[in-house]
Amino acid sequence: MEILYFDILPSTQTYLSEQLKAAKLISPICVVADKQTAGIGSRGNVWEQAREALSFSFAIKLSELPQDLPLQSASIFFGFIFKEVLVSLGFDVWLKWPNDLYIGKQKAGGVMSSVCREDIVCGIGLNIYGGRFAYLGAAISREEVLEKFFAKIKNTSRWKHIFSKYELEFYKNFGFSFHHQDGVLDLEGAILLPDGGIYLNGEKIYNIR
C-alpha cells in the first residue's frame, strides 16, 4: 500500500476518487491529510475537523476484497478492523452501526465507502484531540496505525470472520439511534443480519455509506 501524505486537502475521499477516475493514481493507494477543509461526513454533511485528527482514504481493487464480503457492508468490514487496531493500542473504541466510531457514548470518527470503477474507496476520520465530538486524547503514530490496519486487511480473507466478532459486540448499539431516510430510528431490538444489514420494525435496512 503506497501512502501519500498531504498537509491539507479539501477531502481525502474526493481527491482520491478524482485521481483514480483520471488514472493519475492507481490502487492500492492511500491518501492522508493533516487537515481537511471539506471532509465528507454522514449524510453528505461536512466533517467537522478536530484540532488534531487522523484523516485518510484508501483504494483497493474490488477483486482483492474477500469474496464473501457484501459491498454494502464494506464500511463495517473496514471500520471493525480499524477499531481492532485501536483497541490493540489501548483505546476503548467500538463500531456503532452502520459506520461510526464511538468512545463510550460519543462519536469520535466515522467510516465511508463507495465503489469507484474497479476499486472500493474507503475514507476514515478519527478525532485525536479537540473538537465538538469525542476524541482519543492521546498521541498515536499515524504510520503505526496505518501499517497495522493495512496488514490486518490483507490478512483477513473472509467477511464472516469479521462479522462473527462484530455480532458479539452488536448489543452495544442498543440505546442508540441512527438516521434513516427522513427520520431517526432507535436501534433497540434491531437484529443484525449475516450480510451486515439489520432487521428492525419489520424492515430490512442496509448501510448505504
Short mmCIF file of C-alpha atoms in Angstrom, two decimals:
data_model
loop_
_atom_site.label_atom_id
_atom_site.label_comp_id
_atom_site.label_asym_id
_atom_site.label_seq_id
_atom_site.Cartn_x
_atom_site.Cartn_y
_atom_site.Cartn_z
CA MET A 1 0.00 0.00 0.00
CA GLU A 2 1.57 3.24 -1.15
CA ILE A 3 0.77 6.12 1.22
CA LEU A 4 0.76 9.77 0.17
CA TYR A 5 0.84 12.47 2.86
CA PHE A 6 -0.55 15.99 2.41
CA ASP A 7 -0.61 18.99 4.74
CA ILE A 8 -4.10 19.99 3.62
CA LEU A 9 -6.79 18.77 1.23
CA PRO A 10 -10.45 19.67 0.81
CA SER A 11 -11.32 15.96 1.21
CA THR A 12 -9.13 12.87 1.00
CA GLN A 13 -12.13 10.90 -0.30
CA THR A 14 -12.90 13.38 -3.09
CA TYR A 15 -9.25 13.82 -4.04
CA LEU A 16 -8.58 10.08 -4.23
CA SER A 17 -11.75 9.34 -6.22
CA GLU A 18 -10.93 12.10 -8.73
CA GLN A 19 -7.34 10.92 -9.13
CA LEU A 20 -8.47 7.33 -9.70
CA LYS A 21 -11.02 8.38 -12.32
CA ALA A 22 -8.35 10.42 -14.10
CA ALA A 23 -5.93 7.45 -13.91
CA LYS A 24 -3.41 9.68 -12.12
CA LEU A 25 -3.33 7.28 -9.15
CA ILE A 26 -3.68 3.50 -9.20
CA SER A 27 -4.80 1.27 -6.34
CA PRO A 28 -3.73 0.08 -3.89
CA ILE A 29 -3.15 3.62 -2.69
CA CYS A 30 -3.80 5.67 0.46
CA VAL A 31 -4.05 9.44 0.86
CA VAL A 32 -3.56 11.08 4.28
CA ALA A 33 -4.15 14.76 5.12
CA ASP A 34 -3.17 16.66 8.26
CA LYS A 35 -6.23 18.84 7.70
CA GLN A 36 -9.37 18.65 5.59
CA THR A 37 -11.30 21.80 4.74
CA ALA A 38 -14.34 19.99 3.33
CA GLY A 39 -14.21 16.45 4.70
CA ILE A 40 -17.25 14.33 3.92
CA GLY A 41 -19.36 13.29 6.90
CA SER A 42 -22.53 11.27 7.31
CA ARG A 43 -25.50 12.06 5.06
CA GLY A 44 -23.38 14.35 2.91
CA ASN A 45 -22.58 16.74 5.75
CA VAL A 46 -19.16 18.37 6.08
CA TRP A 47 -16.99 16.51 8.59
CA GLU A 48 -16.05 18.91 11.39
CA GLN A 49 -12.27 18.98 11.67
CA ALA A 50 -10.97 18.43 15.20
CA ARG A 51 -7.86 20.25 16.40
CA GLU A 52 -5.92 17.10 15.56
CA ALA A 53 -7.29 14.15 13.61
CA LEU A 54 -6.29 11.16 11.54
CA SER A 55 -7.98 11.62 8.16
CA PHE A 56 -7.28 9.24 5.30
CA SER A 57 -8.83 7.48 2.32
CA PHE A 58 -7.59 4.39 0.54
CA ALA A 59 -8.46 2.37 -2.55
CA ILE A 60 -8.31 -1.38 -3.08
CA LYS A 61 -9.31 -3.36 -6.14
CA LEU A 62 -12.73 -4.95 -5.77
CA SER A 63 -11.17 -8.23 -6.86
CA GLU A 64 -8.85 -8.11 -3.82
CA LEU A 65 -11.70 -7.98 -1.29
CA PRO A 66 -12.92 -11.13 0.49
CA GLN A 67 -15.22 -12.96 -1.93
CA ASP A 68 -17.97 -13.25 0.68
CA LEU A 69 -17.97 -9.51 1.56
CA PRO A 70 -21.32 -7.81 0.80
CA LEU A 71 -20.29 -4.46 -0.70
CA GLN A 72 -23.00 -2.62 1.23
CA SER A 73 -21.17 -3.69 4.40
CA ALA A 74 -17.69 -2.59 3.34
CA SER A 75 -17.75 0.22 5.93
CA ILE A 76 -18.49 -2.29 8.68
CA PHE A 77 -15.70 -4.54 7.43
CA PHE A 78 -13.06 -1.80 7.30
CA GLY A 79 -14.43 0.04 10.34
CA PHE A 80 -14.30 -3.01 12.58
CA ILE A 81 -10.74 -3.86 11.51
CA PHE A 82 -9.70 -0.26 12.20
CA LYS A 83 -11.42 -0.44 15.58
CA GLU A 84 -9.49 -3.62 16.41
CA VAL A 85 -6.21 -1.86 15.66
CA LEU A 86 -7.13 0.99 18.02
CA VAL A 87 -8.18 -1.46 20.75
CA SER A 88 -4.84 -3.28 20.38
CA LEU A 89 -3.18 0.09 21.10
CA GLY A 90 -5.16 0.52 24.32
CA PHE A 91 -8.12 2.66 23.18
CA ASP A 92 -11.67 1.74 24.17
CA VAL A 93 -13.28 2.30 20.77
CA TRP A 94 -16.29 0.48 19.32
CA LEU A 95 -18.10 0.48 15.98
CA LYS A 96 -21.68 1.74 16.04
CA TRP A 97 -23.93 0.58 13.23
CA PRO A 98 -23.72 1.46 10.45
CA ASN A 99 -20.41 3.35 10.20
CA ASP A 100 -19.48 5.39 13.28
CA LEU A 101 -16.50 5.03 15.62
CA TYR A 102 -17.53 5.66 19.22
CA ILE A 103 -15.76 6.13 22.54
CA GLY A 104 -18.29 5.40 25.25
CA LYS A 105 -21.48 7.18 24.28
CA GLN A 106 -19.92 9.74 21.96
CA LYS A 107 -18.91 9.70 18.31
CA ALA A 108 -15.18 10.03 17.69
CA GLY A 109 -14.98 9.23 14.00
CA GLY A 110 -16.60 7.63 11.02
CA VAL A 111 -16.14 5.39 8.01
CA MET A 112 -17.44 5.88 4.48
CA SER A 113 -17.10 3.55 1.48
CA SER A 114 -18.02 3.81 -2.17
CA VAL A 115 -17.30 2.00 -5.42
CA CYS A 116 -15.17 3.85 -7.97
CA ARG A 117 -14.95 1.85 -11.18
CA GLU A 118 -12.91 -1.25 -10.29
CA ASP A 119 -12.00 -0.07 -6.80
CA ILE A 120 -13.54 0.29 -3.38
CA VAL A 121 -12.66 3.68 -1.89
CA CYS A 122 -12.91 3.96 1.89
CA GLY A 123 -12.42 7.11 3.94
CA ILE A 124 -11.86 7.13 7.71
CA GLY A 125 -11.76 10.10 10.04
CA LEU A 126 -10.81 9.87 13.71
CA ASN A 127 -10.57 12.71 16.22
CA ILE A 128 -7.34 12.63 18.22
CA TYR A 129 -7.52 15.91 20.15
CA GLY A 130 -10.14 18.63 20.50
CA GLY A 131 -13.38 19.19 18.65
CA ARG A 132 -17.07 19.12 19.45
CA PHE A 133 -17.20 15.32 19.42
CA ALA A 134 -15.28 12.70 21.40
CA TYR A 135 -11.57 12.17 20.75
CA LEU A 136 -8.83 9.73 21.69
CA GLY A 137 -7.00 12.19 23.92
CA ALA A 138 -3.61 10.57 23.43
CA ALA A 139 -0.98 10.75 20.73
CA ILE A 140 -0.79 7.98 18.15
CA SER A 141 1.65 7.21 15.36
CA ARG A 142 -0.17 7.55 12.06
CA GLU A 143 2.42 5.34 10.42
CA GLU A 144 2.00 2.59 13.02
CA VAL A 145 -1.80 2.68 12.88
CA LEU A 146 -1.90 2.56 9.09
CA GLU A 147 0.73 -0.18 8.90
CA LYS A 148 -1.21 -2.37 11.34
CA PHE A 149 -4.52 -1.53 9.65
CA PHE A 150 -3.48 -2.44 6.11
CA ALA A 151 -1.65 -5.57 7.29
CA LYS A 152 -4.81 -6.69 9.08
CA ILE A 153 -6.94 -6.08 5.99
CA LYS A 154 -4.51 -8.10 3.89
CA ASN A 155 -4.61 -10.97 6.39
CA THR A 156 -8.43 -11.04 6.66
CA SER A 157 -9.67 -13.35 3.94
CA ARG A 158 -13.32 -13.74 4.93
CA TRP A 159 -16.12 -11.32 5.81
CA LYS A 160 -17.60 -13.92 8.15
CA HIS A 161 -14.51 -13.70 10.38
CA ILE A 162 -15.20 -10.01 10.97
CA PHE A 163 -18.97 -10.44 11.12
CA SER A 164 -18.77 -13.11 13.83
CA LYS A 165 -16.83 -10.73 16.08
CA TYR A 166 -18.98 -7.71 15.27
CA GLU A 167 -22.09 -9.75 16.01
CA LEU A 168 -20.84 -10.37 19.56
CA GLU A 169 -20.50 -6.62 20.13
CA PHE A 170 -23.70 -5.55 18.38
CA TYR A 171 -25.56 -5.22 21.71
CA LYS A 172 -23.57 -2.02 22.31
CA ASN A 173 -25.84 -0.37 19.72
CA PHE A 174 -28.93 -0.74 21.89
CA GLY A 175 -29.86 2.60 23.37
CA PHE A 176 -28.53 4.46 20.33
CA SER A 177 -30.23 5.61 17.15
CA PHE A 178 -29.36 6.30 13.52
CA HIS A 179 -30.66 8.42 10.68
CA HIS A 180 -32.78 6.59 8.11
CA GLN A 181 -34.41 8.33 5.16
CA ASP A 182 -36.08 11.41 6.68
CA GLY A 183 -36.19 10.24 10.27
CA VAL A 184 -34.28 8.75 13.18
CA LEU A 185 -34.72 5.12 14.25
CA ASP A 186 -33.89 3.58 17.62
CA LEU A 187 -31.54 0.58 17.38
CA GLU A 188 -33.09 -1.08 20.44
CA GLY A 189 -34.29 -4.52 19.36
CA ALA A 190 -32.53 -4.44 15.98
CA ILE A 191 -31.35 -7.81 14.68
CA LEU A 192 -28.01 -7.91 12.85
CA LEU A 193 -28.25 -9.89 9.60
CA PRO A 194 -25.41 -12.05 8.21
CA ASP A 195 -24.86 -9.60 5.34
CA GLY A 196 -24.36 -6.67 7.71
CA GLY A 197 -27.83 -5.21 7.37
CA ILE A 198 -30.33 -5.06 10.22
CA TYR A 199 -33.93 -6.16 10.65
CA LEU A 200 -35.88 -3.50 12.51
CA ASN A 201 -39.59 -2.78 12.79
CA GLY A 202 -40.39 -5.37 10.14
CA GLU A 203 -37.94 -3.90 7.63
CA LYS A 204 -34.50 -4.89 6.34
CA ILE A 205 -32.21 -1.87 6.40
CA TYR A 206 -28.75 -1.61 4.88
CA ASN A 207 -25.84 0.74 5.28
CA ILE A 208 -25.50 2.85 2.13
CA ARG A 209 -22.44 4.81 3.22
#
